[in-house]
Tab-separated table of C-alpha atoms in Angstrom:
chain	number	residue	atom	x	y	z
A	1165	MET	CA	30.685	140.530	153.854
A	1166	ALA	CA	31.282	143.882	153.654
A	1167	ASN	CA	32.846	145.994	156.111
A	1168	GLY	CA	31.030	149.451	155.873
A	1169	CYS	CA	30.468	149.776	151.279
A	1170	CYS	CA	30.934	151.653	150.137
A	1171	GLY	CA	31.055	154.498	149.525
A	1172	ALA	CA	31.476	157.453	146.540
A	1173	ALA	CA	35.276	157.062	145.525
A	1174	LYS	CA	35.160	154.306	143.297
A	1175	PRO	CA	35.804	150.613	144.564
A	1176	PHE	CA	38.198	148.903	144.128
A	1177	ARG	CA	37.914	145.647	142.532
A	1178	VAL	CA	39.713	141.836	142.937
A	1179	LEU	CA	39.181	138.798	141.854
A	1180	ALA	CA	40.549	135.819	143.956
A	1181	LEU	CA	40.528	132.160	141.436
A	1182	ASP	CA	41.630	128.810	143.388
A	1183	GLY	CA	43.781	126.073	141.980
A	1184	GLY	CA	42.433	123.141	141.189
A	1185	GLY	CA	44.108	121.501	137.853
A	1186	ILE	CA	40.963	120.675	135.206
A	1187	ARG	CA	38.647	121.827	137.703
A	1188	GLY	CA	40.026	125.112	136.318
A	1189	TYR	CA	37.005	123.960	133.600
A	1190	TYR	CA	34.412	124.664	136.047
A	1191	THR	CA	35.424	128.078	136.526
A	1192	VAL	CA	35.639	129.703	133.429
A	1193	ARG	CA	32.211	127.487	132.610
A	1194	LEU	CA	30.977	129.585	136.037
A	1195	LEU	CA	32.112	132.819	134.794
A	1196	GLU	CA	31.060	132.552	131.168
A	1197	LEU	CA	27.233	131.371	132.113
A	1198	LEU	CA	27.524	134.083	134.562
A	1199	LEU	CA	28.179	136.803	132.497
A	1200	ALA	CA	25.219	135.280	129.838
A	1201	ARG	CA	22.844	135.223	132.759
A	1202	ALA	CA	23.377	139.757	133.515
A	1203	GLY	CA	22.236	139.868	129.931
A	1204	ALA	CA	25.828	139.420	128.553
A	1205	ASP	CA	28.311	137.637	125.431
A	1206	PRO	CA	31.426	135.940	127.464
A	1207	ASP	CA	32.921	135.754	124.335
A	1208	ARG	CA	33.144	139.876	123.344
A	1209	VAL	CA	33.166	141.050	127.372
A	1210	ASP	CA	36.658	142.422	128.704
A	1211	LEU	CA	35.881	140.335	132.701
A	1212	GLY	CA	39.360	141.135	133.162
A	1213	ARG	CA	38.708	145.283	132.830
A	1214	ALA	CA	36.217	144.914	135.811
A	1215	PHE	CA	38.643	144.683	138.077
A	1216	ASP	CA	42.368	146.451	139.259
A	1217	LEU	CA	44.018	143.060	140.299
A	1218	ILE	CA	43.375	139.623	140.300
A	1219	ALA	CA	45.247	136.554	141.777
A	1220	GLY	CA	45.658	133.684	140.092
A	1221	THR	CA	46.329	129.706	141.667
A	1222	SER	CA	47.317	127.076	139.743
A	1223	THR	CA	44.510	126.390	137.838
A	1224	GLY	CA	43.862	129.792	138.343
A	1225	SER	CA	46.674	131.344	138.116
A	1226	LEU	CA	45.289	130.720	134.273
A	1227	ILE	CA	42.399	131.839	133.621
A	1228	GLY	CA	43.495	135.115	135.969
A	1229	ALA	CA	46.645	135.928	133.529
A	1230	ALA	CA	44.248	134.551	130.715
A	1231	LEU	CA	41.740	137.848	131.998
A	1232	ALA	CA	44.193	140.240	133.296
A	1233	ALA	CA	44.679	140.241	129.383
A	1234	GLY	CA	42.071	140.273	127.961
A	1235	VAL	CA	41.586	137.198	126.718
A	1236	PRO	CA	38.017	135.654	125.999
A	1237	LEU	CA	36.573	133.197	127.942
A	1238	GLY	CA	35.746	131.038	124.982
A	1239	ARG	CA	38.831	130.356	124.697
A	1240	VAL	CA	40.000	129.662	127.738
A	1241	SER	CA	37.500	127.305	127.728
A	1242	ALA	CA	38.455	126.060	124.799
A	1243	LEU	CA	41.579	125.317	126.443
A	1244	TYR	CA	40.739	122.745	128.754
A	1245	ARG	CA	37.989	121.316	126.604
A	1246	GLU	CA	41.003	120.925	123.410
A	1247	GLN	CA	44.342	120.238	124.872
A	1248	GLY	CA	43.010	119.245	128.583
A	1249	ALA	CA	43.513	115.234	127.100
A	1250	ALA	CA	47.316	115.854	125.822
A	1251	ILE	CA	48.157	117.390	129.261
A	1252	PHE	CA	47.097	114.847	131.815
A	1253	ARG	CA	47.474	112.365	129.988
A	1254	HIS	CA	47.410	109.886	132.502
A	1255	PRO	CA	45.432	110.386	135.712
A	1256	ALA	CA	46.004	108.809	138.317
A	1257	PRO	CA	43.091	106.301	138.196
A	1258	VAL	CA	40.947	104.651	141.898
A	1259	GLY	CA	40.674	100.664	140.635
A	1260	ARG	CA	42.346	98.665	140.447
A	1261	TRP	CA	44.751	99.882	138.669
A	1262	ASN	CA	46.122	102.237	141.240
A	1263	LEU	CA	49.632	100.542	142.296
A	1264	ALA	CA	50.678	100.639	138.487
A	1265	TRP	CA	50.332	103.441	137.656
A	1266	CYS	CA	52.478	104.590	141.236
A	1267	ALA	CA	55.445	102.967	139.582
A	1268	ALA	CA	55.315	103.684	136.290
A	1269	HIS	CA	55.284	107.106	137.030
A	1270	TRP	CA	57.594	107.095	140.684
A	1271	ARG	CA	60.862	108.699	138.682
A	1272	ARG	CA	58.204	110.772	136.476
A	1273	ALA	CA	55.574	113.735	136.590
A	1274	SER	CA	51.777	112.052	134.445
A	1275	ALA	CA	51.139	115.381	133.329
A	1276	ASP	CA	52.593	116.645	130.358
A	1277	ALA	CA	54.548	120.225	130.657
A	1278	ALA	CA	55.722	120.225	127.554
A	1279	ALA	CA	51.674	119.586	126.523
A	1280	LEU	CA	51.428	122.594	129.121
A	1281	ARG	CA	54.290	125.032	127.657
A	1282	GLY	CA	52.360	125.095	123.932
A	1283	ALA	CA	48.828	125.694	125.179
A	1284	LEU	CA	50.163	128.185	127.001
A	1285	GLU	CA	52.582	130.260	124.128
A	1286	ARG	CA	49.796	129.600	122.039
A	1287	LEU	CA	47.899	131.806	124.682
A	1288	PHE	CA	50.422	134.029	125.998
A	1289	GLY	CA	53.550	134.361	123.885
A	1290	GLY	CA	55.846	135.769	125.018
A	1291	MET	CA	53.735	138.520	127.191
A	1292	THR	CA	55.965	139.426	130.247
A	1293	PHE	CA	55.078	141.535	133.410
A	1294	ASP	CA	55.810	144.169	132.901
A	1295	GLY	CA	54.441	143.831	129.103
A	1296	LEU	CA	51.184	143.211	130.492
A	1297	TYR	CA	50.641	146.072	132.909
A	1298	ALA	CA	52.107	148.438	130.746
A	1299	ASP	CA	49.423	147.358	128.159
A	1300	ARG	CA	46.446	146.810	130.177
A	1301	GLY	CA	46.936	148.802	133.653
A	1302	ILE	CA	45.281	145.552	135.717
A	1303	ALA	CA	48.308	143.925	138.420
A	1304	LEU	CA	48.281	139.822	138.086
A	1305	CYS	CA	50.020	138.302	141.727
A	1306	VAL	CA	50.758	134.460	140.772
A	1307	THR	CA	51.176	132.206	144.026
A	1308	ALA	CA	54.141	129.270	143.529
A	1309	THR	CA	56.446	127.518	146.469
A	1310	ASP	CA	59.862	128.015	146.082
A	1311	LEU	CA	61.019	123.590	146.630
A	1312	GLY	CA	64.873	124.357	148.194
A	1313	THR	CA	63.353	126.607	151.004
A	1314	ALA	CA	59.711	125.845	151.451
A	1315	ARG	CA	59.043	128.563	150.801
A	1316	SER	CA	56.219	131.026	149.777
A	1317	ARG	CA	56.829	132.891	146.198
A	1318	VAL	CA	54.415	135.485	145.042
A	1319	PHE	CA	55.213	136.510	141.525
A	1320	ALA	CA	53.919	140.548	140.148
A	1321	THR	CA	53.386	143.304	138.183
A	1322	PRO	CA	55.288	146.330	138.404
A	1323	HIS	CA	52.245	147.614	140.346
A	1324	GLY	CA	53.739	149.454	143.682
A	1325	ALA	CA	52.681	145.519	144.850
A	1326	ILE	CA	54.303	144.069	147.845
A	1327	ARG	CA	55.986	141.860	145.867
A	1328	ALA	CA	57.457	143.519	143.264
A	1329	ASP	CA	60.362	142.194	141.786
A	1330	ARG	CA	61.279	139.885	138.619
A	1331	ALA	CA	58.556	141.404	136.519
A	1332	ASP	CA	60.506	140.780	133.338
A	1333	LEU	CA	59.657	137.162	134.187
A	1334	PRO	CA	56.877	135.341	131.600
A	1335	LEU	CA	53.524	134.680	132.402
A	1336	VAL	CA	53.888	130.979	130.811
A	1337	ASP	CA	56.573	130.291	132.820
A	1338	ALA	CA	55.003	132.097	135.948
A	1339	CYS	CA	51.944	129.906	135.259
A	1340	ILE	CA	53.359	126.594	134.596
A	1341	ALA	CA	55.195	127.400	138.159
A	1342	SER	CA	52.484	128.150	140.070
A	1343	CYS	CA	49.937	124.945	138.133
A	1344	SER	CA	53.428	122.353	139.639
A	1345	ALA	CA	51.260	120.078	141.468
A	1346	PRO	CA	53.120	117.975	142.963
A	1347	MET	CA	53.461	114.251	141.207
A	1348	LEU	CA	51.113	115.837	138.677
A	1349	LEU	CA	53.751	118.274	136.957
A	1350	PRO	CA	58.252	118.512	137.629
A	1351	PRO	CA	58.923	121.488	139.514
A	1352	ILE	CA	60.076	124.261	136.941
A	1353	ARG	CA	63.951	125.853	136.699
A	1354	PHE	CA	63.977	129.224	135.576
A	1355	PRO	CA	66.643	132.115	135.139
A	1356	HIS	CA	64.184	134.544	135.408
A	1357	ALA	CA	63.579	134.138	139.597
A	1358	GLY	CA	66.585	134.297	140.872
A	1359	GLY	CA	69.845	133.316	139.775
A	1360	ASP	CA	70.862	130.578	141.894
A	1361	GLY	CA	68.393	127.886	139.752
A	1362	ALA	CA	65.707	127.510	142.098
A	1363	LEU	CA	62.792	124.680	141.768
A	1364	TRP	CA	59.854	126.167	141.873
A	1365	CYS	CA	56.150	124.124	141.971
A	1366	ASP	CA	52.293	124.051	142.671
A	1367	GLY	CA	51.335	127.159	144.540
A	1368	GLY	CA	48.492	125.845	145.532
A	1369	LEU	CA	51.152	123.683	148.479
A	1370	TRP	CA	50.464	126.932	150.720
A	1371	ALA	CA	47.690	128.748	148.781
A	1372	THR	CA	45.150	127.262	147.192
A	1373	SER	CA	42.506	129.912	147.310
A	1374	PRO	CA	44.856	132.974	147.040
A	1375	VAL	CA	41.875	135.097	148.986
A	1376	GLY	CA	44.688	136.016	151.860
A	1377	VAL	CA	46.972	137.711	148.995
A	1378	ALA	CA	44.568	139.433	147.419
A	1379	ILE	CA	43.956	141.235	151.149
A	1380	ASP	CA	46.896	141.668	151.323
A	1381	GLU	CA	47.497	143.453	147.668
A	1382	ALA	CA	45.069	145.269	147.611
A	1383	LEU	CA	45.158	146.535	150.895
A	1384	ALA	CA	48.583	147.950	150.244
A	1385	VAL	CA	48.049	149.665	147.142
A	1386	ALA	CA	44.984	150.585	147.184
A	1387	PRO	CA	43.835	153.996	147.765
A	1388	GLU	CA	42.850	154.656	150.791
A	1389	GLU	CA	40.107	156.887	149.561
A	1390	ARG	CA	38.320	153.819	147.906
A	1391	PRO	CA	36.530	150.533	149.076
A	1392	VAL	CA	37.805	147.482	148.074
A	1393	GLU	CA	35.500	144.941	146.303
A	1394	ILE	CA	36.640	140.761	146.426
A	1395	LEU	CA	35.667	137.876	144.700
A	1396	SER	CA	36.500	134.541	145.785
A	1397	VAL	CA	35.842	132.202	142.748
A	1398	GLY	CA	36.893	128.215	143.804
A	1399	THR	CA	36.995	125.073	141.562
A	1400	CYS	CA	34.278	122.909	142.755
A	1401	ALA	CA	35.550	121.344	146.445
A	1402	MET	CA	34.748	117.483	145.725
A	1403	ARG	CA	33.087	115.293	148.159
A	1404	VAL	CA	34.987	111.697	149.054
A	1405	PRO	CA	31.790	109.347	147.094
A	1406	ALA	CA	30.442	107.997	150.341
A	1407	SER	CA	31.091	104.292	148.186
A	1408	VAL	CA	34.609	105.183	149.847
A	1409	LEU	CA	33.877	106.084	152.988
A	1410	ALA	CA	31.501	102.790	153.321
A	1411	ASP	CA	34.456	99.700	152.453
A	1412	PRO	CA	36.659	102.456	152.051
A	1413	PRO	CA	40.184	100.396	150.562
A	1414	GLY	CA	42.715	100.513	154.102
A	1415	THR	CA	43.712	103.066	156.303
A	1416	GLY	CA	47.136	103.636	154.840
A	1417	ILE	CA	48.675	104.562	151.383
A	1418	GLY	CA	45.707	102.939	149.672
A	1419	LEU	CA	42.915	105.279	150.798
A	1420	TRP	CA	44.415	108.507	149.729
A	1421	ILE	CA	46.756	107.212	146.707
A	1422	ARG	CA	43.375	106.638	144.526
A	1423	GLY	CA	43.204	109.280	142.411
A	1424	LEU	CA	45.437	111.523	144.094
A	1425	ARG	CA	42.238	112.238	147.209
A	1426	ALA	CA	45.299	113.065	149.140
A	1427	LEU	CA	46.149	116.186	147.520
A	1428	GLN	CA	42.797	116.900	145.956
A	1429	ILE	CA	40.761	116.862	149.733
A	1430	ALA	CA	44.265	118.872	151.479
A	1431	GLY	CA	43.575	121.806	148.767
A	1432	ASP	CA	40.177	122.006	148.765
A	1433	ALA	CA	40.146	122.304	152.464
A	1434	GLN	CA	42.686	124.182	152.876
A	1435	ALA	CA	40.765	126.836	149.730
A	1436	LEU	CA	37.851	126.587	152.336
A	1437	ALA	CA	39.212	127.919	155.457
A	1438	ALA	CA	40.989	130.223	153.520
A	1439	VAL	CA	38.329	131.811	153.027
A	1440	ASP	CA	36.204	131.484	155.567
A	1441	PHE	CA	39.406	133.420	157.802
A	1442	ALA	CA	38.410	135.750	155.425
A	1443	ARG	CA	35.333	136.382	155.747
A	1444	ARG	CA	35.616	136.828	160.184
A	1445	LEU	CA	38.579	138.796	159.318
A	1446	VAL	CA	37.096	141.810	156.603
A	1447	PRO	CA	34.939	142.857	159.614
A	1448	GLN	CA	38.526	143.465	161.146
A	1449	LEU	CA	39.951	145.745	158.909
A	1450	ARG	CA	39.511	149.194	159.314
A	1451	ARG	CA	38.949	150.340	155.550
A	1452	PRO	CA	35.863	149.291	153.471
A	1453	VAL	CA	35.523	146.213	152.101
A	1454	ARG	CA	33.180	143.258	150.879
A	1455	LEU	CA	34.556	139.518	150.502
A	1456	VAL	CA	31.851	137.981	148.153
A	1457	ARG	CA	32.475	133.326	147.912
A	1458	LEU	CA	30.314	133.062	144.295
A	1459	ARG	CA	28.465	129.936	146.490
A	1460	ASP	CA	29.736	126.404	145.105
A	1461	PRO	CA	26.650	123.250	144.430
A	1462	GLU	CA	27.039	119.961	145.875
A	1463	PRO	CA	27.939	117.899	143.766
A	1464	SER	CA	26.677	113.953	143.597
A	1465	ASP	CA	28.256	110.615	144.677
A	1466	ALA	CA	28.978	110.063	140.857
A	1467	GLU	CA	30.528	113.530	140.188
A	1468	ALA	CA	32.509	113.278	142.698
A	1469	ALA	CA	34.560	110.354	142.042
A	1470	ILE	CA	34.802	111.629	138.269
A	1471	VAL	CA	35.904	115.075	138.590
A	1472	ARG	CA	39.466	114.618	139.745
A	1473	LEU	CA	42.521	117.166	139.300
A	1474	ASP	CA	43.767	115.875	136.443
A	1475	ASN	CA	40.530	113.898	134.643
A	1476	ALA	CA	40.037	115.593	131.187
A	1477	ARG	CA	37.864	112.122	130.073
A	1478	SER	CA	35.137	113.667	128.318
A	1479	ALA	CA	32.537	112.591	130.981
A	1480	ALA	CA	34.497	114.609	133.745
A	1481	PHE	CA	33.780	117.692	131.422
A	1482	ASP	CA	30.499	117.220	131.416
A	1483	ALA	CA	29.984	117.247	135.197
A	1484	MET	CA	32.323	119.845	135.402
A	1485	GLU	CA	29.616	121.907	133.085
A	1486	ARG	CA	26.234	120.075	134.819
A	1487	LEU	CA	27.785	121.454	138.147
A	1488	ALA	CA	28.598	124.708	136.602
A	1489	GLN	CA	24.515	125.753	135.355
A	1490	ARG	CA	23.947	124.400	138.555
A	1491	ALA	CA	26.651	126.838	140.664
A	1492	ALA	CA	25.801	129.969	137.533
A	1493	ALA	CA	21.523	129.523	138.979
A	1494	LEU	CA	22.969	129.821	143.089
A	1495	ASN	CA	25.041	132.770	142.408
A	1496	LEU	CA	22.390	134.614	139.746
A	1497	PRO	CA	18.694	133.189	139.810
A	1498	GLY	CA	16.320	133.554	136.937
A	1499	ALA	CA	13.381	135.098	139.325
A	1500	GLY	CA	12.733	135.756	142.744
A	1501	GLU	CA	13.535	137.396	145.779
A	1502	THR	CA	18.359	138.310	145.065
A	1503	THR	CA	20.795	138.603	148.366
A	1504	PRO	CA	23.028	142.139	148.265
A	1505	ASP	CA	26.246	139.816	146.950
A	1506	GLN	CA	24.331	138.306	144.738
A	1507	ALA	CA	22.775	142.068	143.166
A	1508	TRP	CA	26.467	142.999	143.673
A	1509	LEU	CA	27.372	140.278	141.353
A	1510	GLU	CA	24.907	140.656	139.081
A	1511	ALA	CA	26.394	144.778	138.681
A	1512	LEU	CA	29.657	144.041	139.043
A	1513	LEU	CA	28.701	141.747	135.392
A	1514	ARG	CA	27.204	143.924	133.736
A	1515	GLU	CA	29.463	146.581	134.764
A	1516	GLY	CA	31.988	144.854	133.321
A	1517	ARG	CA	30.494	144.514	129.340
A	1518	GLY	CA	33.256	146.030	126.019
A	1519	THR	CA	34.605	144.616	123.847
A	1520	ALA	CA	37.373	141.766	124.567
A	1521	GLY	CA	40.846	142.638	123.586
A	1522	VAL	CA	42.594	139.733	122.490
A	1523	VAL	CA	46.029	138.685	122.435
A	1524	PRO	CA	46.773	137.319	118.889
A	1525	GLU	CA	47.283	133.224	118.606
A	1526	GLY	CA	51.817	132.445	118.741
A	1527	GLY	CA	51.496	136.479	120.253
A	1528	GLY	CA	51.506	139.210	122.594
A	1529	ALA	CA	53.376	141.658	124.604
A	1530	GLY	CA	57.436	141.817	126.024
């Protein structure tokens, strides 16, 4: 959707990446497949340089920080495939073992925070927000929630942002905070976010889709002569399987806790609502703004039953791969007439070509 876009000035381009746990693999694979369809080699494209600002929530913060840092998409998708099972060691079951799972994790989170930290440290090293911006000149915003005050928070690079504090925060800490979804990962405490010892948790509690943060930040920092273009990417909302709706396991806790259904539905519904609101807002803005949301395919019941926030088994990755393949065909058709948004997307992907600036294994700035 566009609002008078776009003039002669170079657009201020923004990437907004949703949360969704292990479903971030779908997001990364979709971006890789779209680049390939646009005639580019995903392993040699520095996609982050196609954007002036990247905003991410939860798993989207991990992907967004990686793109901002110049990490190739293939290395990010490999992280999900190779480390996903180590991080999500005990996925919530959907069958009769669900109550046993709840009892086993009554006092401890089900996922392994140390494994996540290790994977992110190998990806980013000691890179900080200010180090990232000094090296790359790409603005980054990561959402989180202050558990003690129930307030939203956005950690950001020092790019003239409306939220400019704590630029010395390591990317690893910010991403872990943003990813710390209830029951999956424990809240994180780190001194960089203030001396009060605040506990930080999932940015998806208030911004599963960070598209509102992306619009707010872009309008605050983009020069007025530059039109704003925003690409919003989701993690493929998962329907409740028809078999569950036909014969639900009661209407109490049993319906909502199995497979963390309440957490997943709340996140998906919130993300789609945020994007719908943004679409209605854009035409009312007083400057040219284009918002493009990548289309997701409709999951089958079988896919919806297996693709869950914390399911890192091989069958779930295979299902996400199939979904990403279908999504790529939806957003960049191989032949025939294209929509204006599809043409815009293909042009953006082609313009984003370049040799990737790879962060060394275990290295980074800061």
